Short mmCIF file of C-alpha atoms and ligand atoms in Angstrom, two decimals:
data_model
loop_
_atom_site.label_atom_id
_atom_site.label_comp_id
_atom_site.label_asym_id
_atom_site.label_seq_id
_atom_site.Cartn_x
_atom_site.Cartn_y
_atom_site.Cartn_z
CA UNK A 1 -159.69 118.13 -127.15
CA UNK A 2 -163.20 119.52 -126.76
CA UNK A 3 -162.83 122.17 -124.06
CA UNK A 4 -166.51 123.19 -124.26
CA UNK A 5 -168.66 120.09 -123.77
CA UNK A 6 -172.38 120.66 -123.44
CA UNK A 7 -173.83 121.96 -120.21
CA UNK A 8 -175.88 119.49 -118.17
CA UNK A 9 -179.66 119.43 -118.52
CA UNK A 10 -182.17 119.92 -115.73
CA UNK A 11 -181.57 123.54 -114.82
CA UNK A 12 -182.13 126.85 -116.49
CA UNK A 13 -179.85 129.88 -116.83
CA UNK A 14 -182.31 132.23 -115.14
CA UNK A 15 -183.42 133.18 -111.63
CA UNK A 16 -184.98 130.36 -109.60
CA UNK A 17 -187.87 131.70 -107.51
CA UNK A 18 -190.65 129.91 -105.65
CA UNK A 19 -189.81 126.60 -107.31
CA UNK A 20 -189.89 128.01 -110.85
CA UNK A 21 -187.49 129.47 -113.39
CA UNK A 22 -188.28 133.16 -113.78
CA UNK A 23 -187.63 135.18 -116.92
CA UNK A 24 -185.43 137.68 -115.02
CA UNK A 25 -186.13 141.41 -115.03
CA UNK A 26 -182.46 142.39 -114.75
CA UNK A 27 -179.67 142.67 -117.33
CA UNK A 28 -178.67 139.45 -119.09
CA UNK A 29 -174.98 138.58 -118.74
CA UNK A 30 -172.46 136.14 -120.14
CA UNK A 31 -170.62 133.46 -118.22
CA UNK A 32 -167.24 132.79 -119.81
CA UNK A 33 -165.15 129.65 -119.92
CA UNK A 34 -161.86 130.96 -118.46
CA UNK A 35 -159.87 128.30 -120.32
CA UNK A 36 -160.92 129.75 -123.68
CA UNK A 37 -162.50 133.16 -123.02
CA UNK A 38 -165.57 131.93 -124.93
CA UNK A 39 -169.15 132.42 -123.80
CA UNK A 40 -170.37 129.33 -121.98
CA UNK A 41 -173.89 130.57 -121.31
CA UNK A 42 -175.94 133.74 -121.21
CA UNK A 43 -177.83 134.15 -117.96
CA UNK A 44 -181.07 136.12 -117.48
CA UNK A 45 -180.12 138.43 -114.64
CA UNK A 46 -182.33 139.01 -111.62
CA UNK A 47 -183.69 142.53 -111.14
CA UNK A 48 -185.72 144.36 -108.49
CA UNK A 49 -188.96 142.55 -109.33
CA UNK A 50 -187.23 139.16 -109.01
CA UNK A 51 -185.86 140.20 -105.62
CA UNK A 52 -189.37 141.05 -104.42
CA UNK A 53 -190.72 137.72 -105.75
CA UNK A 54 -187.88 135.75 -104.15
CA UNK A 55 -188.34 137.42 -100.76
CA UNK A 56 -192.10 136.84 -100.96
CA UNK A 57 -191.52 133.17 -101.87
CA UNK A 58 -188.98 132.69 -99.07
CA UNK A 59 -191.16 134.35 -96.42
CA UNK A 60 -194.30 132.48 -97.58
CA UNK A 61 -192.41 129.18 -97.36
CA UNK A 62 -190.95 129.95 -93.92
CA UNK A 63 -193.86 128.90 -91.63
CA UNK A 64 -194.24 125.55 -93.39
CA UNK A 65 -190.54 124.77 -93.55
CA UNK A 66 -189.68 125.86 -90.02
CA UNK A 67 -192.51 123.66 -88.66
CA UNK A 68 -191.50 120.68 -90.82
CA UNK A 69 -190.13 117.93 -88.58
CA UNK A 70 -186.36 118.27 -88.15
CA UNK A 71 -185.96 114.66 -89.27
CA UNK A 72 -187.80 115.44 -92.52
CA UNK A 73 -185.67 118.57 -93.11
CA UNK A 74 -182.63 116.39 -92.53
CA UNK A 75 -183.88 113.79 -95.01
CA UNK A 76 -184.18 116.41 -97.76
CA UNK A 77 -180.55 117.39 -97.14
CA UNK A 78 -179.48 113.75 -97.02
CA UNK A 79 -181.16 113.13 -100.39
CA UNK A 80 -179.41 116.21 -101.79
CA UNK A 81 -176.09 114.75 -100.58
CA UNK A 82 -176.86 111.49 -102.41
CA UNK A 83 -177.91 113.27 -105.60
CA UNK A 84 -174.69 115.27 -105.60
CA UNK A 85 -172.73 112.02 -105.51
CA UNK A 86 -174.89 110.46 -108.24
CA UNK A 87 -174.28 113.53 -110.43
CA UNK A 88 -170.70 114.17 -109.28
CA UNK A 89 -169.11 113.99 -112.71
CA UNK A 90 -171.69 116.26 -114.30
CA UNK A 91 -171.41 118.86 -111.55
CA UNK A 92 -167.59 118.72 -111.47
CA UNK A 93 -167.49 119.28 -115.24
CA UNK A 94 -169.85 122.24 -114.95
CA UNK A 95 -167.65 123.85 -112.26
CA UNK A 96 -164.50 123.29 -114.29
CA UNK A 97 -166.13 124.90 -117.31
CA UNK A 98 -167.39 128.02 -115.57
CA UNK A 99 -164.63 128.55 -113.01
CA UNK A 100 -161.56 126.94 -114.58
CA UNK A 101 -160.34 124.67 -111.75
CA UNK A 102 -158.92 121.28 -112.71
CA UNK A 103 -161.31 118.36 -112.88
CA UNK A 104 -159.48 116.81 -109.92
CA UNK A 105 -160.13 119.95 -107.84
CA UNK A 106 -163.74 120.10 -109.05
CA UNK A 107 -164.35 116.46 -108.11
CA UNK A 108 -162.85 117.08 -104.69
CA UNK A 109 -165.09 120.12 -104.28
CA UNK A 110 -168.23 118.11 -105.14
CA UNK A 111 -167.34 115.66 -102.35
CA UNK A 112 -166.57 118.47 -99.90
CA UNK A 113 -169.70 120.45 -100.84
CA UNK A 114 -172.00 117.42 -100.59
CA UNK A 115 -170.59 116.67 -97.14
CA UNK A 116 -172.17 119.89 -95.78
CA UNK A 117 -175.58 118.50 -96.75
CA UNK A 118 -174.81 115.19 -95.01
CA UNK A 119 -173.36 116.83 -91.90
CA UNK A 120 -176.29 119.23 -91.48
CA UNK A 121 -178.80 116.47 -92.31
CA UNK A 122 -177.42 114.87 -89.14
CA UNK A 123 -177.47 118.14 -87.17
CA UNK A 124 -181.12 118.99 -87.93
CA UNK A 125 -182.55 116.49 -85.39
CA UNK A 126 -180.00 117.58 -82.76
CA UNK A 127 -181.09 121.21 -82.32
CA UNK A 128 -181.20 121.52 -78.56
CA UNK A 129 -182.80 123.53 -75.80
CA UNK A 130 -182.35 123.65 -72.04
CA UNK A 131 -184.26 123.60 -68.81
CA UNK A 132 -182.48 125.12 -65.83
CA UNK A 133 -183.37 126.18 -62.36
CA UNK A 134 -182.63 129.84 -61.60
CA UNK A 135 -179.77 130.19 -59.07
CA UNK A 136 -182.23 131.71 -56.60
CA UNK A 137 -184.45 128.65 -56.93
CA UNK A 138 -187.39 130.96 -57.56
CA UNK A 139 -188.15 129.89 -61.12
CA UNK A 140 -187.22 127.76 -64.10
CA UNK A 141 -185.41 128.96 -67.23
CA UNK A 142 -186.58 127.24 -70.39
CA UNK A 143 -184.38 127.88 -73.45
CA UNK A 144 -185.73 127.49 -76.99
CA UNK A 145 -183.86 127.52 -80.33
CA UNK A 146 -185.72 128.98 -83.30
CA UNK A 147 -184.76 129.50 -86.94
CA UNK A 148 -183.62 133.06 -87.65
CA UNK A 149 -185.98 133.40 -90.64
CA UNK A 150 -185.34 134.39 -94.25
CA UNK A 151 -181.58 134.45 -94.97
CA UNK A 152 -179.78 136.33 -97.72
CA UNK A 153 -176.73 134.33 -98.80
CA UNK A 154 -173.96 135.88 -100.92
CA UNK A 155 -171.22 133.58 -102.24
CA UNK A 156 -167.92 133.90 -104.14
CA UNK A 157 -166.79 132.22 -107.37
CA UNK A 158 -163.80 130.24 -106.08
CA UNK A 159 -165.75 127.33 -104.56
CA UNK A 160 -169.11 127.78 -106.29
CA UNK A 161 -170.66 124.60 -104.87
CA UNK A 162 -169.10 124.36 -101.42
CA UNK A 163 -169.63 128.00 -100.44
CA UNK A 164 -173.32 127.57 -101.32
CA UNK A 165 -173.86 124.23 -99.53
CA UNK A 166 -171.92 125.44 -96.46
CA UNK A 167 -174.68 128.06 -96.04
CA UNK A 168 -177.76 126.31 -97.47
CA UNK A 169 -177.10 123.13 -95.44
CA UNK A 170 -177.22 124.69 -91.97
CA UNK A 171 -179.91 127.21 -92.95
CA UNK A 172 -182.29 124.49 -94.12
CA UNK A 173 -181.41 122.22 -91.20
CA UNK A 174 -182.29 125.05 -88.79
CA UNK A 175 -185.65 125.65 -90.54
CA UNK A 176 -184.71 128.87 -92.37
CA UNK A 177 -185.52 129.67 -96.00
CA UNK A 178 -182.95 131.29 -98.27
CA UNK A 179 -182.33 133.65 -101.15
CA UNK A 180 -178.90 132.93 -102.62
CA UNK A 181 -177.01 135.44 -104.74
CA UNK A 182 -174.11 133.60 -106.38
CA UNK A 183 -171.03 135.29 -107.87
CA UNK A 184 -171.42 136.63 -111.41
CA UNK A 185 -168.53 134.47 -112.70
CA UNK A 186 -170.11 131.22 -111.50
CA UNK A 187 -173.92 131.36 -111.29
CA UNK A 188 -174.46 128.06 -113.15
CA UNK A 189 -173.35 125.82 -110.29
CA UNK A 190 -175.78 127.58 -107.91
CA UNK A 191 -178.66 127.21 -110.38
CA UNK A 192 -177.78 123.54 -110.82
CA UNK A 193 -177.87 123.08 -107.03
CA UNK A 194 -181.27 124.79 -106.80
CA UNK A 195 -182.72 122.23 -109.22
CA UNK A 196 -181.01 119.40 -107.33
CA UNK A 197 -182.43 120.57 -103.98
CA UNK A 198 -185.93 120.73 -105.48
CA UNK A 199 -185.51 117.16 -106.71
CA UNK A 200 -184.34 116.19 -103.22
CA UNK A 201 -187.65 117.47 -101.84
CA UNK A 202 -187.03 121.09 -100.77
CA UNK A 203 -190.49 122.69 -101.10
CA UNK A 204 -191.02 125.66 -103.44
CA UNK A 205 -189.73 128.91 -101.96
CA UNK A 206 -187.33 127.30 -99.47
CA UNK A 207 -184.36 127.87 -101.81
CA UNK A 208 -184.32 130.76 -104.28
CA UNK A 209 -181.36 131.80 -106.46
CA UNK A 210 -180.86 135.25 -107.97
CA UNK A 211 -177.98 135.51 -110.46
CA UNK A 212 -176.92 139.04 -111.41
CA UNK A 213 -173.89 140.88 -112.70
CA UNK A 214 -174.95 143.98 -110.72
CA UNK A 215 -174.79 142.61 -107.18
CA UNK A 216 -174.58 145.99 -105.41
CA UNK A 217 -178.16 147.29 -105.83
CA UNK A 218 -179.78 143.87 -105.50
CA UNK A 219 -178.00 142.95 -102.25
CA UNK A 220 -178.48 146.46 -100.79
CA UNK A 221 -182.24 146.28 -101.49
CA UNK A 222 -182.37 142.81 -99.94
CA UNK A 223 -180.61 143.96 -96.78
CA UNK A 224 -183.02 146.89 -96.46
CA UNK A 225 -186.10 144.64 -96.77
CA UNK A 226 -187.77 143.80 -93.47
CA UNK A 227 -188.41 140.19 -94.53
CA UNK A 228 -184.66 139.46 -94.48
CA UNK A 229 -183.42 138.52 -90.99
CA UNK A 230 -179.92 137.37 -91.70
CA UNK A 231 -176.97 137.95 -94.00
CA UNK A 232 -174.34 135.29 -94.61
CA UNK A 233 -171.52 136.49 -96.83
CA UNK A 234 -168.38 134.84 -98.18
CA UNK A 235 -166.03 136.97 -100.23
CA UNK A 236 -163.47 139.71 -99.96
CA UNK A 237 -162.91 141.73 -96.79
CA UNK A 238 -163.61 144.97 -98.73
CA UNK A 239 -167.10 143.86 -99.78
CA UNK A 240 -167.70 142.27 -96.37
CA UNK A 241 -167.10 145.63 -94.66
CA UNK A 242 -169.52 147.32 -97.06
CA UNK A 243 -172.25 144.73 -96.44
CA UNK A 244 -171.78 144.87 -92.67
CA UNK A 245 -172.41 148.62 -92.89
CA UNK A 246 -175.51 147.97 -95.02
CA UNK A 247 -176.71 145.38 -92.49
CA UNK A 248 -176.25 147.78 -89.56
CA UNK A 249 -179.40 149.93 -89.89
CA UNK A 250 -181.59 146.82 -89.48
CA UNK A 251 -179.21 145.20 -86.96
CA UNK A 252 -179.17 142.04 -89.08
CA UNK A 253 -177.63 138.84 -87.84
CA UNK A 254 -174.46 138.67 -89.96
CA UNK A 255 -171.91 135.97 -90.71
CA UNK A 256 -168.77 136.96 -92.59
CA UNK A 257 -166.23 134.60 -94.20
CA UNK A 258 -163.66 137.00 -95.63
CA UNK A 259 -160.17 137.15 -97.05
CA UNK A 260 -156.98 135.65 -95.66
CA UNK A 261 -153.22 136.04 -95.81
CA UNK A 262 -152.08 132.67 -94.53
CA UNK A 263 -148.52 132.19 -93.28
CA UNK A 264 -147.00 128.80 -94.12
CA UNK A 265 -144.29 128.22 -91.54
CA UNK A 266 -141.51 125.68 -91.94
CA UNK A 267 -139.22 125.21 -88.92
CA UNK A 268 -135.71 123.77 -89.24
CA UNK A 269 -136.75 120.47 -87.62
CA UNK A 270 -139.61 119.89 -90.09
CA UNK A 271 -139.92 116.92 -92.42
CA UNK A 272 -139.15 119.00 -95.53
CA UNK A 273 -140.66 116.53 -97.99
CA UNK A 274 -143.90 116.52 -95.99
CA UNK A 275 -143.82 120.33 -95.86
CA UNK A 276 -143.42 120.52 -99.64
CA UNK A 277 -146.31 118.08 -100.06
CA UNK A 278 -148.45 120.22 -97.75
CA UNK A 279 -147.36 123.39 -99.55
CA UNK A 280 -148.50 121.98 -102.88
CA UNK A 281 -152.00 121.62 -101.42
CA UNK A 282 -152.04 124.83 -99.36
CA UNK A 283 -150.68 126.88 -102.25
CA UNK A 284 -151.92 125.20 -105.43
CA UNK A 285 -155.36 123.80 -104.61
CA UNK A 286 -157.83 125.64 -106.82
CA UNK A 287 -154.88 127.30 -108.59
CA UNK A 288 -154.10 129.25 -105.42
CA UNK A 289 -157.57 130.84 -105.51
CA UNK A 290 -158.62 129.89 -101.98
CA UNK A 291 -159.13 132.08 -98.92
CA UNK A 292 -157.10 129.46 -97.05
CA UNK A 293 -154.25 129.58 -99.61
CA UNK A 294 -150.72 129.86 -98.23
CA UNK A 295 -149.78 133.45 -99.03
CA UNK A 296 -146.40 133.84 -97.30
CA UNK A 297 -143.86 131.04 -96.83
CA UNK A 298 -141.97 131.84 -93.61
CA UNK A 299 -139.10 129.36 -93.54
CA UNK A 300 -136.25 129.01 -91.06
CA UNK A 301 -133.10 129.99 -92.96
CA UNK A 302 -131.38 126.68 -92.09
CA UNK A 303 -133.80 124.88 -94.45
CA UNK A 304 -134.93 127.71 -96.74
CA UNK A 305 -132.85 126.67 -99.75
CA UNK A 306 -133.79 122.99 -99.52
CA UNK A 307 -137.49 123.84 -99.17
CA UNK A 308 -137.36 126.39 -102.01
CA UNK A 309 -135.54 124.01 -104.38
CA UNK A 310 -137.92 121.12 -103.70
CA UNK A 311 -141.06 123.26 -103.94
CA UNK A 312 -139.80 124.87 -107.17
CA UNK A 313 -139.22 121.42 -108.70
CA UNK A 314 -142.72 120.28 -107.80
CA UNK A 315 -144.35 123.46 -109.06
CA UNK A 316 -142.33 123.40 -112.31
CA UNK A 317 -143.75 119.94 -113.04
CA UNK A 318 -147.36 121.20 -113.04
CA UNK A 319 -148.82 121.27 -116.52
CA UNK A 320 -150.67 124.50 -117.32
CA UNK A 321 -153.81 123.98 -119.40
CA UNK A 322 -157.60 123.79 -119.50
CA UNK A 323 -158.97 122.24 -116.31
CA UNK A 324 -161.12 119.88 -118.36
CA UNK A 325 -157.97 118.11 -119.65
CA UNK A 326 -157.13 115.35 -117.12
CA UNK A 327 -153.38 115.94 -117.70
CA UNK A 328 -153.66 119.54 -116.45
CA UNK A 329 -152.13 120.28 -113.07
CA UNK A 330 -152.88 124.01 -113.06
CA UNK A 331 -155.95 125.48 -114.77
CA UNK A 332 -156.70 129.07 -115.75
CA UNK A 333 -157.44 131.88 -113.31
CA UNK A 334 -161.11 132.80 -113.08
CA UNK A 335 -161.01 135.84 -115.39
CA UNK A 336 -158.79 138.39 -117.10
CA UNK A 337 -158.86 140.77 -114.11
CA UNK A 338 -157.40 138.05 -111.90
CA UNK A 339 -154.43 137.56 -114.24
CA UNK A 340 -153.87 141.32 -114.40
CA UNK A 341 -153.99 141.62 -110.59
CA UNK A 342 -151.49 138.79 -110.04
CA UNK A 343 -149.21 140.16 -112.76
CA UNK A 344 -149.21 143.54 -111.02
CA UNK A 345 -148.31 142.06 -107.62
CA UNK A 346 -145.47 139.92 -108.99
CA UNK A 347 -144.08 142.66 -111.25
CA UNK A 348 -144.04 145.17 -108.38
CA UNK A 349 -142.20 142.69 -106.13
CA UNK A 350 -139.62 141.98 -108.87
CA UNK A 351 -139.14 145.69 -109.52
CA UNK A 352 -138.43 146.00 -105.76
CA UNK A 353 -135.70 143.36 -105.87
CA UNK A 354 -137.48 140.00 -105.53
CA UNK A 355 -135.91 137.17 -107.55
CA UNK A 356 -137.95 134.85 -109.77
CA UNK A 357 -137.07 131.17 -109.39
CA UNK A 358 -139.94 130.02 -111.59
CA UNK A 359 -142.66 131.48 -113.82
CA UNK A 360 -143.63 135.13 -113.54
CA UNK A 361 -144.98 135.74 -117.04
CA UNK A 362 -148.51 134.98 -118.16
CA UNK A 363 -148.71 133.19 -121.51
CA UNK A 364 -150.57 134.63 -124.51
CA UNK A 365 -154.26 133.73 -124.74
CA UNK A 366 -156.71 132.37 -125.40
CA UNK A 367 -157.82 131.89 -121.84
CA UNK A 368 -156.74 133.52 -118.59
CA UNK A 369 -153.62 131.67 -117.49
CA UNK A 370 -150.89 132.49 -114.99
CA UNK A 371 -148.02 130.01 -114.49
CA UNK A 372 -146.78 128.46 -111.27
CA UNK A 373 -144.38 131.06 -109.89
CA UNK A 374 -141.76 131.02 -107.11
CA UNK A 375 -140.09 134.15 -105.73
CA UNK A 376 -137.37 134.71 -103.17
CA UNK A 377 -135.93 137.88 -101.64
CA UNK A 378 -139.26 139.72 -101.71
CA UNK A 379 -139.72 142.55 -99.23
CA UNK A 380 -141.98 141.32 -96.36
CA UNK A 381 -143.67 144.76 -96.52
CA UNK A 382 -144.44 144.52 -100.27
CA UNK A 383 -148.02 144.21 -101.54
CA UNK A 384 -147.13 140.64 -102.48
CA UNK A 385 -146.89 139.91 -98.75
CA UNK A 386 -149.65 142.16 -97.44
CA UNK A 387 -152.36 141.41 -100.03
CA UNK A 388 -154.08 138.14 -100.94
CA UNK A 389 -152.26 136.89 -104.06
CA UNK A 390 -155.12 134.52 -105.00
CA UNK A 391 -153.01 132.77 -107.60
CA UNK A 392 -150.25 130.14 -108.03
CA UNK A 393 -147.47 132.35 -106.66
CA UNK A 394 -145.23 131.23 -103.79
CA UNK A 395 -143.02 133.86 -102.15
CA UNK A 396 -140.48 132.54 -99.67
CA UNK A 397 -139.24 134.67 -96.75
CA UNK A 398 -136.35 133.16 -94.72
CA UNK A 399 -136.31 133.88 -90.98
CA UNK A 400 -133.65 133.45 -88.33
CA UNK A 401 -135.81 132.79 -85.24
CA UNK A 402 -139.24 131.58 -84.13
CA UNK A 403 -139.88 135.06 -82.69
CA UNK A 404 -139.23 136.67 -86.06
CA UNK A 405 -141.54 134.13 -87.73
CA UNK A 406 -144.34 134.79 -85.24
CA UNK A 407 -144.05 138.56 -85.56
CA UNK A 408 -144.10 138.32 -89.35
CA UNK A 409 -146.97 135.81 -89.38
CA UNK A 410 -149.16 138.07 -87.27
CA UNK A 411 -148.21 141.27 -89.12
CA UNK A 412 -151.42 141.35 -91.15
CA UNK A 413 -154.98 142.60 -90.72
CA UNK A 414 -156.22 139.13 -91.68
CA UNK A 415 -156.49 136.07 -89.45
CA UNK A 416 -158.03 133.15 -91.31
CA UNK A 417 -155.57 130.28 -91.67
CA UNK A 418 -151.99 129.37 -90.78
CA UNK A 419 -149.84 126.33 -91.53
CA UNK A 420 -146.92 125.08 -89.48
CA UNK A 421 -144.46 122.24 -90.06
CA UNK A 422 -142.24 120.88 -87.29
CA UNK A 423 -141.37 117.45 -85.91
CA UNK A 424 -141.60 118.84 -82.36
CA UNK A 425 -145.29 118.75 -81.52
CA UNK A 426 -144.95 120.76 -78.29
CA UNK A 427 -143.09 123.53 -80.12
CA UNK A 428 -145.70 123.38 -82.87
CA UNK A 429 -148.58 123.70 -80.39
CA UNK A 430 -146.83 126.56 -78.57
CA UNK A 431 -146.41 128.55 -81.79
CA UNK A 432 -149.90 127.59 -83.01
CA UNK A 433 -151.41 129.09 -79.87
CA UNK A 434 -149.73 132.41 -80.62
CA UNK A 435 -150.80 132.62 -84.25
CA UNK A 436 -153.71 135.04 -84.58
CA UNK A 437 -155.81 132.94 -86.94
CA UNK A 438 -159.03 130.95 -86.79
CA UNK A 439 -157.60 127.73 -88.27
CA UNK A 440 -154.21 126.03 -88.25
CA UNK A 441 -152.86 123.14 -90.26
CA UNK A 442 -150.18 121.61 -88.01
CA UNK A 443 -148.16 119.33 -90.30
CA UNK A 444 -151.13 119.44 -92.70
CA UNK A 445 -151.74 121.49 -95.84
CA UNK A 446 -155.53 121.29 -95.66
CA UNK A 447 -157.81 122.55 -92.88
CA UNK A 448 -161.25 122.52 -94.56
CA UNK A 449 -163.57 119.91 -93.04
CA UNK A 450 -167.38 120.08 -92.85
CA UNK A 451 -167.19 118.70 -89.30
CA UNK A 452 -164.85 121.49 -88.12
CA UNK A 453 -165.60 125.15 -87.34
CA UNK A 454 -164.34 127.11 -90.35
CA UNK A 455 -163.78 130.84 -89.94
CA UNK A 456 -161.42 133.67 -89.18
CA UNK A 457 -160.49 136.23 -86.56
CA UNK A 458 -159.63 139.91 -87.03
CA UNK A 459 -160.62 141.14 -90.52
CA UNK A 460 -161.08 137.62 -91.86
CA UNK A 461 -164.59 137.40 -90.55
CA UNK A 462 -167.30 136.83 -87.99
CA UNK A 463 -168.86 133.50 -87.09
CA UNK A 464 -168.11 129.93 -88.07
CA UNK A 465 -169.37 127.60 -90.77
CA UNK A 466 -169.45 123.81 -90.45
CA UNK A 467 -168.85 121.85 -87.26
CA UNK A 468 -171.28 122.08 -84.34
CA UNK A 469 -171.02 125.86 -84.60
CA UNK A 470 -172.33 126.10 -88.18
CA UNK A 471 -176.02 125.67 -87.39
CA UNK A 472 -175.83 128.21 -84.53
CA UNK A 473 -175.46 130.97 -87.13
CA UNK A 474 -179.03 130.22 -88.28
CA UNK A 475 -180.67 129.87 -84.86
CA UNK A 476 -181.98 132.42 -82.37
CA UNK A 477 -182.18 131.72 -78.66
CA UNK A 478 -185.20 132.80 -76.67
CA UNK A 479 -186.08 131.79 -73.16
CA UNK A 480 -189.16 131.50 -71.00
CA UNK A 481 -188.93 132.28 -67.30
CA UNK A 482 -191.61 130.36 -65.46
CA UNK A 483 -192.54 129.05 -62.07
CA UNK A 484 -194.24 125.80 -61.24
P1 LIG B 1 -166.01 139.49 -103.82
O1 LIG B 1 -166.06 140.09 -102.47
O2 LIG B 1 -165.64 140.35 -104.96
O3 LIG B 1 -167.42 138.87 -104.20
C1 LIG B 1 -168.09 137.98 -103.33
C2 LIG B 1 -169.57 138.08 -103.58
O4 LIG B 1 -170.01 139.41 -103.27
C3 LIG B 1 -170.00 137.83 -105.02
O5 LIG B 1 -171.23 137.15 -105.01
C4 LIG B 1 -170.17 139.22 -105.58
O6 LIG B 1 -171.11 139.28 -106.63
C5 LIG B 1 -170.71 139.96 -104.38
N1 LIG B 1 -170.46 141.39 -104.40
C6 LIG B 1 -169.41 142.05 -104.96
N2 LIG B 1 -169.55 143.37 -104.77
C7 LIG B 1 -170.69 143.55 -104.09
C8 LIG B 1 -171.39 144.70 -103.60
N3 LIG B 1 -170.93 145.92 -103.79
N4 LIG B 1 -172.53 144.51 -102.92
C9 LIG B 1 -173.02 143.27 -102.73
N5 LIG B 1 -172.42 142.15 -103.17
C10 LIG B 1 -171.27 142.29 -103.84
O7 LIG B 1 -165.06 138.23 -103.67
P2 LIG B 1 -164.68 137.16 -104.79
O8 LIG B 1 -163.67 137.76 -105.68
O9 LIG B 1 -165.90 136.57 -105.41
O10 LIG B 1 -164.05 136.01 -103.90
C11 LIG B 1 -162.73 136.06 -103.47
C12 LIG B 1 -162.65 136.51 -102.04
O11 LIG B 1 -163.46 135.68 -101.23
C13 LIG B 1 -161.27 136.42 -101.48
O12 LIG B 1 -160.99 137.55 -100.69
C14 LIG B 1 -161.34 135.17 -100.59
O13 LIG B 1 -160.40 135.13 -99.57
C15 LIG B 1 -162.73 135.24 -100.09
N6 LIG B 1 -163.19 133.94 -99.63
C16 LIG B 1 -163.32 133.72 -98.29
C17 LIG B 1 -163.72 132.48 -97.84
C18 LIG B 1 -163.86 132.20 -96.37
O14 LIG B 1 -164.50 131.23 -96.05
N7 LIG B 1 -163.31 133.02 -95.49
C19 LIG B 1 -163.99 131.45 -98.75
C20 LIG B 1 -163.86 131.71 -100.10
C21 LIG B 1 -163.45 132.97 -100.54
#
């Protein structure tokens, strides 16, 4: 099978600035196909001069774009949604090649990512304002919503299309212009989307993309530049903390979508087959490389063995291989470092007494593969339980009471997602309310939905993306006090 089909036409592997492909004054870097370890493309990296050009282009385009009729802004996004569907196969293939996910996951991501353009196309004409009478009756209070301005967007590699559209969609709907810095493992999808948005009618300078393999200096310089008014970041909590500190001197509006450590709770009255079905999605979607991925299976001991046996059977049936092969159920991890990190977490847990029910050894190359793995008897205080595994590893922790489950579920600095299976809805709602997370899948293994507010509490982030809340992140409120 040909695991390296040609890349699609219509975009260039270089910075996209002011509606043109720039030559790039930074270091060139290679994008690898994680299924083979081979070079897929060499990208001209963006350097300091490109950053200056992109910020100039974005701030020059701002007055025109923010005063463009909301309906027209929405129509550009709507057209981008349609183009993504017309090119779905091409875009899905590109994502599979540069990131490794299975074609099925990549196709699902194209649909999910495009939906942010459709949703925010519909939100653009609904940006509100208010007229109130002051409680004293002395004056009126007129509230206006304005675009924040030029936004710096920083995205991760795990959902290269959706993490970009989830920011670009609301930013453009609100009337902001953007400079996007995609992850170094997956810049091609972002560059493809820049070309697609231009075709959809986004004027030059409204969307700029700066690929680089040295994100630190470029992002720091962007955050220090007075033209930037907002930072929206999706990625690890460690980098999020660093960027929040860099955003502090200029008191930048900041949105943070950070890491997670999701508990997946199965109570003894749950429909176990449904829970296993949900676990396959919550654990294995994207090869386990999702911030929402189930990280700790907290299962009532009455059903722990049944759940473990059924989940192990399902995971054992997944075929490991290149994502581009339609028979593949589990693709490669994004890069070599990812395989090394997962190996370290699993090996440490096993050395501490955890038992392997499935997998646990990465195969020889080529490519960066880690097999579906199931562990029992791991220490709930091990790094396997406290860190994001970000891979196809399910560790199951039996518990004897709901109180124990709740205490364990909340014993983490993260608070992004939780999953809970029970046939008793009232019990499920009661426990859900006490889980310290931003999102809960109650008898569901998937929470992501462009129409819902996505985001975390505690050290999983600040702000929400999607839903009615998503556009708020890109709007400022100002008010006029007046008397008539
Ligand atoms: P990462 O934090 O390493 O990188 C994210 C982005 O930050 C990339 O674009 C990277 O180039 C950039 N970056 C890295 N170091 C930087 C620095 N010093 N200065 C400026 N920018 C820098 O994360 P990742 O490995 O790409 O993604 C995985 C992480 O993202 C996981 O923790 C996952 O949970 C999280 N994530 C969260 C969400 C969410 O919505 N909450 C969604 C997807 C992924």
